[in-house]
Amino acid sequence: MSDSLTTKFIEISGVEQTFKTRKGLFPALRDIHLTVAKGEFVALIGHSGCGKSTLLNLIAGLTTPTQGVLLCANREIAGPGPERAVVFQNDSLLPWLTCYENVYLAVERVFGAGSKTVGAPSENKAQLKARTDAALALVGLSAAALKRPGEISGGMKQRVGIARALAMEPKVLLMDEPFGALDALTRAKLQDELLEIVARTQSTVVMVTHDVDEAVLLSDKIVMMTNGPAATIGEILKVNLPRPRNRVLLAEDRQYVQYRKAVIDFLYTRQAHVEKTAA
Amino acid sequence: MVSAVFHGPFEAPTPSATVPAAAPSTSKSIAASDPTTPGSVPIDMKINAHGTPPAPAIDWRGAARDIWAAVLPPVMGLALLIGLWAIVSTVTKGSIPSPLDTGKQALDVFADPFYRKGPNDQGVGWNVLMSLERVAVGFGLAALVGIPAGFAIGRFHFLSRMLNPLISLLRPVSPLAWLPIGLLVFKGANPAAIWTIFICSIWPMIINTAVGVQRVPQDYMNVARVLNLSEWKILTKILFPSVLPYMLTGVRLAVGTAWLVIVAAEMLTGGVGIGFWVWDEWNNLNVKNIIIAIFVIGIVGLLLEYALVKIATAFTFEEVKS
C-alpha cells in the first residue's frame, strides 16, 4: 500500500473532459492516463489550447471530469482543497490585503482554529504568524510583507502566490504557467528559487508550461500533450539529470541538449501547431 | 443593467487636474507666449543676468494664471445662467423675478433659516433638514434590505433567475405611483413619503450589488475554493471588498434618485420639507422663494453626490478600478 502510494501518489486513469459550448460539445481531453510519484516534479507541456490547464484544473478539483477517475493519495479528487495548492497563472492575490494577509488567509484556514485537518490540533496565533513569516522568508519577501500587491512587481507577486501555496504545506503543488507572465531574467531567477525550495521541501509538483527549457530544467518527467481538440498525452519523457541542477552548467550538457531536442522535436515536428485549433 | 462605474460630476475635467498640464511652467514660455505683459521680458532677462533663479517672481504670475484658468469657465457658466434668467425676467415683465430681487429675498430667507411660526410656516433650514431626514430613513431602510438582497441575488443563480423578472417589472415604475399604496398601508403622510424614498432607492442598490457580486473575478473565487474558505470568510475577505465599489455606485445612484423624488413626494404629502415649501410658496405666489428653493435643492444634491464620490474613491482599489 505505502509502496504503491510513493509511486502512484496521483493516479489519473481514463479521464475524458468535454465542455458544453454554444456550438455543441467540445471534447477537450480524452484517454488521459498518468501517474505521479511522491516528490516527483512533473511538467505538462504542449501548444496553447491543448488542454494542459484543463488537466491541471482537474487535478486541482476545480472541475470534474466527464469520465474517468483521478486519485490523490488513494482518495478520489472530488473538489478543490488545501492539500492540493494551486499557483495560478496570474498571481490571484487579493489586492485589498497585504502580502502578509494574503498568505495568512491560507495559513489560518489550514492550521488555525476550525481547520478541517484531521488529527492535527489547531495552532495559536503566534504559530500561525510564524508560519506566515517563514513562508514569506522562503521566497525572500519578508521586507515586502506589509505591502499591497499593487505596490510590488509582477515577479514579487508571483513569489507571494508561491509562498501562499507552500505555506499550506500541500501534498501536491499545482502550478499553472506560474512564470508565463514574467520577463526572462525574473523567470530564470524564480525557476532557480523554485528548484531550491522544492529540493528543501520535497514537494510533489505538477506544473503547466509552454517553455521547453523550463520543463527540462525543473522536471523529473515531462508530459507532452498532442494538439486539441480531444488532446491526449502524446509522449512522456523521463529527465534523468542529477540534482541539484545548474542552468549554466546544463546549457552545455549533452544529455540536457538531447532532452531539449526531444521535446522540441515533439512540439514542432510531430505536433506542429495548427492555427485553426487555437481559440 | 445599470452601469457600475464611477463618473461623478467632480471626476470629469476638474480644473485642478487640467490646469497644470496647460499652464506653461518655465519662465521663458510665459514671457514668450504672453504678449499682454511685455514688461515681463526685460525683468526676466535682468534677473537671469544677475544669476538669481527667476522662478519666484514669475511663479506668482503663473499661479495667478492657474487660478484665473480654473475660475473663469465656471464663473462664465454661472454668468450665462444669470444672464438668461435676467432676460427671461425682463421678457415676462417681472412675473419671473429678476436675479437681483431674488438675491435680496435670499438674504432675508437665509438670515433666519431656523424660525418656527406654526406647522406650515418654518424656516428653510427646517425644511431641508426634514427632507434630508426622510431621505436618510427611507434610504437607510432600502440599504438594509437592498444590499443583502443584492448579495444573495449575485451569489445564487437560482435567486437571480427568480427575482430578476420582478425587478425588471417594478423598477421602471415611477416611485410616485407607490405613494397611494404607502398612504393606504401606513395611514400617514410622513411614512408614505419615506416608503416612496425606500422604493425608489432600493433598485439601484440591489442591481449594482448583484452585478458587483457576479463580476467578482473567477480567479479570486478559485482561490477561495482551493483554500476551502468558509462562506463567512468568502464574504468578508473576497466578496465584500471587491463588491464595495459597485455597491457604493449603487448607493450614489440611490441617494441621487431619492433626492429627486423627495421633492415631488413632499409636494403631494405636505408637512414640513423642501418639496412642500416649494408647493406652499407656489400657493402664496412667492416665485422668488421657489427659485431660492431650486438653488437649495441643487446645492444639497451636489453636496450629497460629492460626499459619496469621495467615499467611493477612498474605498476603491486600483486593481478593481481597471
Coordinates of C-alpha atoms in Angstrom, one line a residue:
Chain A
M1 CA 0.0 0.0 0.0
S2 CA 2.6 2.5 1.1
D3 CA 4.8 1.4 -1.8
S4 CA 2.1 1.9 -4.4
L5 CA 1.5 5.3 -2.8
T6 CA 5.0 6.5 -3.3
T7 CA 5.0 5.5 -7.0
K8 CA 1.3 6.4 -7.6
F9 CA 0.7 9.4 -5.4
I10 CA -1.5 10.9 -8.1
E11 CA -3.2 8.4 -10.4
I12 CA -5.2 9.5 -13.4
S13 CA -7.0 6.8 -15.3
G14 CA -9.2 7.1 -18.4
V15 CA -10.0 10.7 -17.9
E16 CA -12.0 12.5 -20.5
Q17 CA -13.2 16.1 -20.4
T18 CA -15.9 17.5 -22.6
F19 CA -17.2 21.1 -22.4
K20 CA -20.6 22.2 -23.3
T21 CA -20.4 25.2 -25.6
R22 CA -22.8 27.1 -27.8
K23 CA -21.7 25.2 -30.8
G24 CA -22.3 21.9 -29.0
L25 CA -20.0 19.6 -27.2
F26 CA -16.3 20.3 -27.3
P27 CA -14.0 17.4 -26.4
A28 CA -11.0 18.9 -24.6
L29 CA -9.3 15.9 -23.3
R30 CA -9.6 12.1 -23.9
D31 CA -8.0 9.0 -22.6
I32 CA -5.6 10.5 -20.1
H33 CA -3.6 8.0 -18.1
L34 CA -0.9 9.4 -15.8
T35 CA 0.8 8.6 -12.5
V36 CA 2.9 11.0 -10.4
A37 CA 5.1 9.6 -7.7
K38 CA 5.6 11.3 -4.3
G39 CA 8.2 14.0 -4.5
E40 CA 8.2 14.0 -8.3
F41 CA 8.3 17.1 -10.4
V42 CA 6.1 16.7 -13.5
A43 CA 5.8 19.3 -16.3
L44 CA 2.8 19.3 -18.7
I45 CA 3.8 20.8 -22.0
G46 CA 2.0 21.4 -25.2
H47 CA 0.8 24.1 -27.6
S48 CA -1.8 26.5 -26.4
G49 CA -5.3 25.1 -26.4
C50 CA -4.1 21.5 -25.9
G51 CA -5.9 21.2 -22.6
K52 CA -2.9 21.2 -20.2
S53 CA -4.5 23.8 -17.9
T54 CA -7.7 21.8 -18.1
L55 CA -5.8 18.7 -16.9
L56 CA -4.3 20.8 -14.1
N57 CA -7.7 22.1 -13.1
L58 CA -9.0 18.5 -12.9
I59 CA -6.1 17.6 -10.6
A60 CA -6.9 20.7 -8.5
G61 CA -10.5 19.6 -8.4
L62 CA -11.8 22.9 -9.8
T63 CA -13.5 20.9 -12.5
T64 CA -14.8 17.4 -12.5
P65 CA -14.1 15.0 -15.4
T66 CA -16.8 13.9 -17.8
Q67 CA -15.4 10.4 -17.5
G68 CA -12.6 8.6 -15.7
V69 CA -11.1 8.8 -12.2
L70 CA -8.5 11.0 -10.5
L71 CA -7.0 9.8 -7.3
C72 CA -4.7 11.6 -4.9
A73 CA -3.2 9.5 -2.1
N74 CA -5.7 6.8 -3.0
R75 CA -8.7 9.1 -2.5
E76 CA -10.9 10.3 -5.3
I77 CA -10.4 14.0 -6.1
A78 CA -14.0 15.3 -5.5
G79 CA -13.3 19.0 -5.3
P80 CA -10.6 21.6 -4.6
G81 CA -8.9 21.5 -1.3
P82 CA -5.8 23.0 0.5
E83 CA -3.9 19.7 0.2
R84 CA -3.6 20.4 -3.5
A85 CA -2.4 24.1 -3.5
V86 CA -2.6 26.0 -6.8
V87 CA -0.3 28.7 -8.0
F88 CA -2.3 30.5 -10.6
Q89 CA -1.1 31.9 -13.9
N90 CA -1.8 35.4 -12.8
D91 CA -0.9 35.7 -9.2
S92 CA -4.5 35.9 -8.0
L93 CA -3.6 37.7 -4.8
L94 CA -6.4 39.7 -3.2
P95 CA -5.5 43.3 -3.9
W96 CA -7.1 44.7 -0.7
L97 CA -4.9 42.5 1.6
T98 CA -1.2 42.9 2.2
C99 CA 1.2 40.2 1.2
Y100 CA 1.3 39.0 4.8
E101 CA -2.5 38.9 5.0
N102 CA -2.8 37.1 1.7
V103 CA -0.5 34.3 3.0
Y104 CA -2.1 34.4 6.4
L105 CA -5.5 33.8 5.0
A106 CA -4.3 30.4 3.7
V107 CA -2.3 29.5 6.8
E108 CA -5.2 30.3 9.1
R109 CA -7.5 28.1 7.0
V110 CA -5.2 25.1 7.0
F111 CA -3.7 25.3 10.5
G112 CA -5.9 27.7 12.5
A113 CA -9.0 27.2 14.6
G114 CA -11.7 25.4 12.7
S115 CA -9.4 23.8 10.2
K116 CA -10.6 20.5 8.9
T117 CA -7.2 18.8 9.1
V118 CA -7.9 15.6 11.0
G119 CA -5.7 14.8 13.9
A120 CA -3.7 18.0 13.9
P121 CA -4.6 20.3 16.8
S122 CA -5.3 23.9 15.7
E123 CA -2.4 26.3 16.2
N124 CA -2.5 29.6 18.1
K125 CA -2.0 33.0 16.6
A126 CA 1.8 33.1 17.3
Q127 CA 2.3 29.8 15.5
L128 CA 0.2 31.0 12.5
K129 CA 2.2 34.2 12.4
A130 CA 5.5 32.2 12.5
R131 CA 4.3 30.0 9.6
T132 CA 3.3 33.1 7.5
D133 CA 6.6 34.8 8.2
A134 CA 8.5 31.7 7.4
A135 CA 6.7 31.3 4.0
L136 CA 7.4 34.9 3.1
A137 CA 11.1 34.5 4.1
L138 CA 11.3 31.3 2.0
V139 CA 10.6 33.4 -1.1
G140 CA 12.7 36.2 0.1
L141 CA 9.9 38.7 0.7
S142 CA 10.0 39.4 4.4
A143 CA 10.6 43.0 3.6
A144 CA 7.6 43.4 1.5
A145 CA 5.2 41.7 3.9
L146 CA 3.2 44.8 4.7
K147 CA 2.9 46.0 1.1
R148 CA -0.2 45.5 -1.0
P149 CA 0.0 43.5 -4.3
G150 CA -0.4 46.8 -6.2
E151 CA 2.8 48.1 -4.8
I152 CA 5.1 45.3 -5.8
S153 CA 6.4 44.0 -9.1
G154 CA 5.0 41.1 -11.1
G155 CA 7.8 38.8 -10.0
M156 CA 7.3 39.6 -6.4
K157 CA 3.5 39.0 -6.7
Q158 CA 4.1 35.6 -8.2
R159 CA 6.5 34.8 -5.3
V160 CA 3.8 35.7 -2.8
G161 CA 1.5 33.4 -4.7
I162 CA 4.1 30.6 -4.4
A163 CA 4.6 31.5 -0.7
R164 CA 0.8 31.2 -0.1
A165 CA 0.7 27.8 -1.8
L166 CA 3.8 26.5 0.1
A167 CA 2.6 27.8 3.4
M168 CA -0.3 25.4 3.3
E169 CA 2.2 22.5 3.3
P170 CA 0.2 20.9 0.5
K171 CA 0.6 17.3 -0.5
V172 CA 0.8 18.5 -4.1
L173 CA 1.8 21.8 -5.6
L174 CA 0.0 22.6 -8.8
M175 CA 1.4 25.4 -10.9
D176 CA -0.4 26.8 -14.0
E177 CA 2.3 28.6 -16.1
P178 CA 3.5 30.3 -12.9
F179 CA 6.2 32.3 -14.6
G180 CA 4.5 32.8 -18.0
A181 CA 3.8 36.5 -17.5
L182 CA 7.3 37.4 -16.3
D183 CA 10.3 38.6 -18.2
A184 CA 13.1 36.2 -19.0
L185 CA 15.5 37.3 -16.3
T186 CA 12.9 37.3 -13.5
R187 CA 11.7 33.9 -14.7
A188 CA 15.1 32.4 -14.5
K189 CA 15.6 33.7 -11.0
L190 CA 12.3 32.3 -9.8
Q191 CA 13.0 29.0 -11.5
D192 CA 16.2 28.7 -9.6
E193 CA 14.4 29.6 -6.4
L194 CA 11.7 27.1 -7.1
L195 CA 14.3 24.3 -7.7
E196 CA 15.9 25.1 -4.3
I197 CA 12.5 25.3 -2.4
V198 CA 11.3 22.1 -4.0
A199 CA 14.5 20.3 -3.1
R200 CA 14.2 21.5 0.5
T201 CA 10.5 20.8 1.0
Q202 CA 10.5 17.5 -1.1
S203 CA 7.2 18.7 -2.7
T204 CA 5.3 16.8 -5.3
V205 CA 4.8 19.3 -8.2
V206 CA 2.7 19.3 -11.3
M207 CA 3.5 22.4 -13.5
V208 CA 1.9 23.5 -16.7
T209 CA 4.4 25.3 -19.0
H210 CA 5.0 26.1 -22.6
D211 CA 8.7 26.8 -22.1
V212 CA 10.9 23.9 -23.2
D213 CA 13.9 25.0 -21.1
E214 CA 11.8 25.4 -18.0
A215 CA 10.4 21.9 -18.4
V216 CA 13.8 20.2 -18.9
L217 CA 15.5 22.2 -16.2
L218 CA 12.9 21.7 -13.5
S219 CA 11.2 18.3 -14.0
D220 CA 11.8 14.7 -13.4
K221 CA 9.1 13.8 -16.0
I222 CA 7.9 15.8 -19.0
V223 CA 4.3 15.0 -20.2
M224 CA 4.0 16.1 -23.8
M225 CA 0.4 16.6 -25.0
T226 CA -1.0 16.4 -28.5
N227 CA -2.9 19.2 -30.0
G228 CA -6.6 19.7 -29.2
P229 CA -9.4 19.2 -29.6
A230 CA -9.6 15.9 -27.9
A231 CA -6.0 16.2 -26.8
T232 CA -4.2 13.4 -25.0
I233 CA -0.8 12.5 -23.7
G234 CA 1.5 12.1 -26.7
E235 CA 4.7 11.1 -25.0
I236 CA 6.2 11.0 -21.5
L237 CA 9.9 11.9 -21.2
K238 CA 11.9 10.9 -18.1
V239 CA 14.5 13.5 -17.3
N240 CA 17.4 11.8 -15.6
L241 CA 19.6 14.8 -14.9
P242 CA 21.3 14.8 -11.4
R243 CA 20.1 17.3 -8.9
P244 CA 20.9 20.0 -7.8
R245 CA 20.8 21.3 -11.3
N246 CA 22.7 24.4 -12.5
R247 CA 21.3 26.1 -15.6
V248 CA 24.7 27.4 -16.7
L249 CA 26.4 24.1 -16.5
L250 CA 23.5 22.3 -18.1
A251 CA 23.5 24.6 -21.1
E252 CA 26.4 22.6 -22.5
D253 CA 25.4 19.2 -21.0
R254 CA 25.0 16.7 -23.8
Q255 CA 22.1 14.9 -22.1
Y256 CA 20.3 18.2 -21.4
V257 CA 20.6 19.2 -25.0
Q258 CA 19.2 15.8 -26.1
Y259 CA 16.2 16.1 -23.7
R260 CA 15.6 19.6 -25.0
K261 CA 15.8 18.4 -28.6
A262 CA 13.4 15.6 -27.9
V263 CA 10.8 18.0 -26.6
I264 CA 11.3 20.5 -29.4
D265 CA 11.0 17.7 -31.9
F266 CA 7.7 16.6 -30.4
L267 CA 6.3 20.1 -30.3
Y268 CA 7.4 21.5 -33.6
T269 CA 7.8 18.5 -35.9
R270 CA 5.3 15.9 -34.8
Q271 CA 2.7 18.3 -33.3
A272 CA 3.3 21.3 -35.4
H273 CA 0.7 23.7 -34.3
V274 CA -2.4 24.0 -36.4
E275 CA -3.6 27.6 -36.0
K276 CA -7.3 27.0 -36.5
T277 CA -7.4 24.9 -33.3
A278 CA -6.2 27.8 -31.2
A279 CA -9.1 29.5 -29.5
Chain B
M1 CA -28.2 46.6 -16.4
V2 CA -27.1 49.7 -14.6
S3 CA -23.6 50.8 -15.4
A4 CA -21.5 50.4 -12.3
V5 CA -18.7 52.9 -13.0
F6 CA -17.7 56.0 -11.1
H7 CA -18.2 59.1 -13.1
G8 CA -19.3 61.8 -10.8
P9 CA -19.5 65.5 -11.9
F10 CA -16.4 66.1 -9.9
E11 CA -14.4 63.5 -11.7
A12 CA -14.9 65.0 -15.1
P13 CA -12.4 67.7 -16.1
T14 CA -11.7 69.3 -12.7
P15 CA -9.8 72.5 -13.1
S16 CA -7.0 71.4 -10.8
A17 CA -6.4 68.3 -13.0
T18 CA -6.3 70.1 -16.3
V19 CA -4.6 73.3 -15.5
P20 CA -1.1 72.2 -14.6
A21 CA -0.7 70.5 -17.9
A22 CA -1.9 73.5 -19.8
A23 CA -0.1 76.1 -17.8
P24 CA 3.4 76.9 -19.0
S25 CA 5.8 76.1 -16.3
T26 CA 9.0 77.7 -17.5
S27 CA 9.6 81.4 -17.2
K28 CA 10.6 81.7 -20.8
S29 CA 7.5 80.3 -22.2
I30 CA 5.4 82.6 -20.1
A31 CA 7.3 85.6 -21.3
A32 CA 7.2 84.5 -24.9
S33 CA 3.6 83.4 -25.0
D34 CA 2.2 86.3 -23.1
P35 CA 2.0 89.4 -25.4
T36 CA -0.2 91.2 -22.9
T37 CA 2.7 91.6 -20.4
P38 CA 5.6 93.0 -22.4
G39 CA 7.2 94.3 -19.2
S40 CA 8.0 90.8 -18.1
V41 CA 10.6 90.1 -20.7
P42 CA 13.2 92.7 -19.6
I43 CA 12.7 91.9 -15.9
D44 CA 13.1 88.2 -16.7
M45 CA 16.4 88.9 -18.5
K46 CA 17.7 91.2 -15.8
I47 CA 17.2 88.6 -13.1
N48 CA 18.8 86.0 -15.2
A49 CA 21.8 88.2 -15.8
H50 CA 22.3 88.6 -12.1
G51 CA 22.4 84.8 -11.8
T52 CA 19.5 84.5 -9.4
P53 CA 16.8 82.0 -10.2
P54 CA 13.8 83.7 -11.9
A55 CA 11.3 81.3 -10.5
P56 CA 9.7 83.2 -7.6
A57 CA 8.7 86.4 -9.3
I58 CA 7.3 84.5 -12.4
D59 CA 5.6 81.8 -10.4
W60 CA 3.2 84.3 -8.9
R61 CA 2.1 85.2 -12.3
G62 CA 1.8 81.5 -13.2
A63 CA -0.2 80.9 -10.1
A64 CA -2.5 83.8 -10.9
R65 CA -3.0 82.4 -14.4
D66 CA -3.7 79.0 -13.0
I67 CA -6.4 80.4 -10.7
W68 CA -7.8 82.5 -13.5
A69 CA -8.0 79.5 -15.8
A70 CA -9.6 77.4 -13.1
V71 CA -12.1 80.0 -12.0
L72 CA -13.0 81.7 -15.3
P73 CA -15.0 78.9 -17.0
P74 CA -17.3 78.1 -14.1
V75 CA -17.8 81.9 -13.4
M76 CA -18.7 82.3 -17.1
G77 CA -21.2 79.4 -16.9
L78 CA -22.8 81.0 -13.8
A79 CA -22.9 84.4 -15.6
L80 CA -24.6 82.7 -18.6
L81 CA -27.3 81.3 -16.3
I82 CA -27.9 84.6 -14.5
G83 CA -27.9 86.5 -17.8
L84 CA -30.5 84.2 -19.3
W85 CA -32.6 84.4 -16.2
A86 CA -32.4 88.2 -16.3
I87 CA -33.6 88.2 -19.9
V88 CA -36.5 85.8 -19.1
S89 CA -37.3 88.1 -16.2
T90 CA -37.5 91.2 -18.4
V91 CA -39.4 89.5 -21.2
T92 CA -42.0 88.2 -18.8
K93 CA -42.3 91.7 -17.3
G94 CA -41.3 90.5 -13.8
S95 CA -43.6 87.6 -13.3
I96 CA -40.3 85.7 -13.1
P97 CA -38.5 87.8 -10.5
S98 CA -35.1 89.2 -11.5
P99 CA -31.8 87.8 -10.2
L100 CA -31.3 90.9 -8.1
D101 CA -34.7 90.8 -6.4
T102 CA -34.3 87.1 -5.8
G103 CA -30.8 87.7 -4.3
K104 CA -32.2 90.3 -1.9
Q105 CA -35.0 87.9 -0.9
A106 CA -32.4 85.1 -0.4
L107 CA -30.6 87.3 2.1
D108 CA -33.8 87.6 4.1
V109 CA -34.6 83.9 3.9
F110 CA -31.1 82.8 5.0
A111 CA -30.9 85.5 7.7
D112 CA -33.1 83.3 9.8
P113 CA -33.3 79.8 8.4
F114 CA -34.5 78.1 11.7
Y115 CA -37.6 80.0 12.7
R116 CA -40.8 78.4 13.6
K117 CA -44.2 80.1 13.3
G118 CA -46.5 77.1 13.4
P119 CA -46.6 73.9 11.4
N120 CA -46.9 75.4 7.9
D121 CA -44.5 78.3 8.4
Q122 CA -41.0 77.3 9.2
G123 CA -37.5 78.4 8.1
V124 CA -35.8 76.9 5.0
G125 CA -33.3 75.2 7.2
W126 CA -36.0 73.1 8.9
N127 CA -37.5 72.3 5.6
V128 CA -34.2 71.0 4.2
L129 CA -33.4 69.1 7.4
M130 CA -36.9 67.4 7.4
S131 CA -36.4 66.4 3.8
L132 CA -32.9 65.0 4.5
E133 CA -34.3 63.1 7.4
R134 CA -36.9 61.4 5.3
V135 CA -34.3 60.6 2.6
A136 CA -32.0 59.2 5.3
V137 CA -34.6 57.0 6.8
G138 CA -36.1 55.7 3.5
F139 CA -32.6 55.3 2.0
G140 CA -31.2 53.6 5.2
L141 CA -34.1 51.1 5.2
A142 CA -33.5 50.5 1.4
A143 CA -29.8 49.9 2.1
L144 CA -30.6 47.4 4.9
V145 CA -32.8 45.4 2.5
G146 CA -31.3 46.1 -0.8
I147 CA -27.6 45.4 -0.2
P148 CA -28.1 41.9 1.4
A149 CA -30.7 41.2 -1.3
G150 CA -28.1 42.2 -4.0
F151 CA -25.5 39.9 -2.4
A152 CA -27.9 37.0 -2.4
I153 CA -29.1 37.6 -6.0
G154 CA -25.5 37.9 -7.2
R155 CA -24.3 34.8 -5.3
F156 CA -27.1 32.4 -6.0
H157 CA -28.1 31.9 -9.6
F158 CA -31.5 30.5 -8.6
L159 CA -32.4 33.7 -6.7
S160 CA -31.3 35.8 -9.6
R161 CA -33.5 33.8 -12.0
M162 CA -36.3 34.1 -9.6
L163 CA -36.2 37.8 -8.8
N164 CA -34.9 39.4 -12.0
P165 CA -38.3 39.4 -13.7
L166 CA -39.8 41.1 -10.6
I167 CA -37.1 43.7 -10.5
S168 CA -37.4 44.3 -14.3
L169 CA -41.2 44.7 -13.8
L170 CA -41.1 47.0 -10.8
R171 CA -38.0 49.1 -11.4
P172 CA -39.4 51.3 -14.3
V173 CA -42.5 52.2 -12.2
S174 CA -42.3 55.8 -11.1
P175 CA -41.8 55.9 -7.3
L176 CA -44.7 58.4 -7.0
A177 CA -47.1 55.6 -8.2
W178 CA -46.3 53.9 -5.0
L179 CA -47.3 56.8 -2.9
P180 CA -51.0 56.0 -2.6
I181 CA -50.1 52.4 -1.6
G182 CA -47.9 53.9 1.1
L183 CA -50.7 56.2 2.3
L184 CA -53.1 53.3 2.4
V185 CA -50.8 51.0 4.3
F186 CA -49.1 53.4 6.7
K187 CA -52.1 55.8 7.1
G188 CA -49.8 58.8 7.3
A189 CA -48.1 61.3 5.1
N190 CA -44.6 61.0 6.6
P191 CA -44.3 57.2 6.4
A192 CA -45.7 57.3 2.9
A193 CA -43.0 59.7 1.8
I194 CA -40.4 57.5 3.4
W195 CA -41.9 54.5 1.7
T196 CA -41.6 56.2 -1.6
I197 CA -38.0 57.0 -1.0
F198 CA -37.4 53.4 0.1
I199 CA -38.9 52.0 -3.1
C200 CA -37.0 54.3 -5.4
S201 CA -33.6 53.9 -3.8
I202 CA -33.7 50.1 -3.4
W203 CA -33.4 49.2 -7.1
P204 CA -30.0 50.8 -7.8
M205 CA -28.6 49.2 -4.7
I206 CA -29.9 45.7 -5.4
I207 CA -28.9 45.8 -9.1
N208 CA -25.4 47.3 -8.6
T209 CA -24.6 45.0 -5.7
A210 CA -25.8 41.9 -7.6
V211 CA -23.7 43.0 -10.7
G212 CA -20.7 43.5 -8.4
V213 CA -21.0 40.1 -6.9
Q214 CA -21.4 38.5 -10.4
R215 CA -18.3 40.3 -11.6
V216 CA -16.0 39.2 -8.8
P217 CA -13.1 37.8 -10.8
Q218 CA -13.2 34.0 -11.1
D219 CA -9.6 33.9 -10.0
Y220 CA -10.5 35.1 -6.6
M221 CA -13.3 32.6 -6.3
N222 CA -10.9 29.9 -7.4
V223 CA -8.5 30.9 -4.6
A224 CA -11.4 30.7 -2.2
R225 CA -12.3 27.2 -3.5
V226 CA -8.7 25.9 -3.3
L227 CA -8.3 27.3 0.3
N228 CA -11.7 25.9 1.0
L229 CA -12.7 29.1 2.8
S230 CA -15.9 29.3 4.8
E231 CA -18.8 31.2 3.4
W232 CA -18.2 33.9 6.0
K233 CA -14.6 34.3 5.0
I234 CA -15.5 34.4 1.4
L235 CA -18.0 37.2 2.2
T236 CA -15.7 39.3 4.3
K237 CA -12.3 38.7 2.6
I238 CA -13.3 38.4 -1.1
L239 CA -16.9 39.3 -1.9
F240 CA -17.3 42.4 0.2
P241 CA -14.1 44.2 -0.7
S242 CA -14.5 43.5 -4.4
V243 CA -18.1 44.4 -4.5
L244 CA -17.7 47.6 -2.4
P245 CA -17.0 49.9 -5.3
Y246 CA -20.1 48.6 -7.2
M247 CA -22.2 48.9 -4.0
L248 CA -21.1 52.5 -3.5
T249 CA -22.1 53.3 -7.1
G250 CA -25.5 51.9 -6.3
V251 CA -25.7 53.9 -3.1
R252 CA -24.7 57.1 -5.0
L253 CA -27.4 56.5 -7.7
A254 CA -29.9 55.7 -5.0
V255 CA -29.2 58.9 -3.0
G256 CA -29.4 60.9 -6.2
T257 CA -32.8 59.4 -7.1
A258 CA -34.1 59.8 -3.6
W259 CA -33.2 63.5 -3.5
L260 CA -35.1 63.9 -6.8
V261 CA -38.1 62.0 -5.6
I262 CA -38.4 63.6 -2.1
V263 CA -39.3 67.0 -3.6
A264 CA -42.2 65.5 -5.6
A265 CA -43.3 63.3 -2.8
E266 CA -43.5 66.1 -0.3
M267 CA -45.4 68.3 -2.8
L268 CA -48.1 65.6 -2.6
T269 CA -48.0 64.7 1.1
G270 CA -47.4 68.1 2.6
G271 CA -46.0 68.7 6.1
V272 CA -42.6 70.2 6.5
G273 CA -40.0 69.7 3.8
I274 CA -38.3 71.4 0.9
G275 CA -40.8 70.0 -1.6
F276 CA -43.7 71.1 0.5
W277 CA -42.0 74.5 0.8
V278 CA -41.9 74.9 -3.0
W279 CA -45.6 74.0 -3.2
D280 CA -46.5 76.3 -0.4
E281 CA -44.7 79.2 -1.9
W282 CA -46.4 78.5 -5.2
N283 CA -49.8 78.8 -3.4
N284 CA -48.5 82.1 -1.9
L285 CA -47.4 83.1 -5.4
N286 CA -44.0 83.8 -4.0
V287 CA -41.9 83.0 -7.0
K288 CA -38.7 84.3 -5.5
N289 CA -38.8 81.7 -2.8
I290 CA -39.4 79.0 -5.4
I291 CA -36.3 80.0 -7.2
I292 CA -34.4 80.0 -4.0
A293 CA -35.7 76.6 -3.2
I294 CA -34.5 75.3 -6.6
F295 CA -31.0 76.6 -5.8
V296 CA -31.1 75.0 -2.3
I297 CA -32.2 71.6 -3.8
G298 CA -29.5 71.8 -6.3
I299 CA -26.8 72.6 -3.9
V300 CA -27.8 70.0 -1.3
G301 CA -27.9 67.4 -4.1
L302 CA -24.5 68.4 -5.3
L303 CA -23.1 68.1 -1.8
L304 CA -24.6 64.6 -1.3
E305 CA -23.2 63.5 -4.6
Y306 CA -19.7 65.0 -3.8
A307 CA -19.6 63.3 -0.4
L308 CA -20.5 59.9 -1.9
V309 CA -18.0 60.2 -4.7
K310 CA -15.3 60.9 -2.2
I311 CA -16.3 57.9 -0.1
A312 CA -16.4 55.7 -3.2
T313 CA -12.9 56.7 -4.4
A314 CA -11.5 56.2 -0.9
F315 CA -12.7 52.6 -0.9
T316 CA -11.7 51.7 -4.4
F317 CA -8.5 49.7 -5.1
E318 CA -6.5 50.4 -8.2
E319 CA -6.9 46.8 -9.4
V320 CA -10.6 47.0 -9.0
K321 CA -10.9 50.2 -10.9
S322 CA -9.2 48.9 -14.1

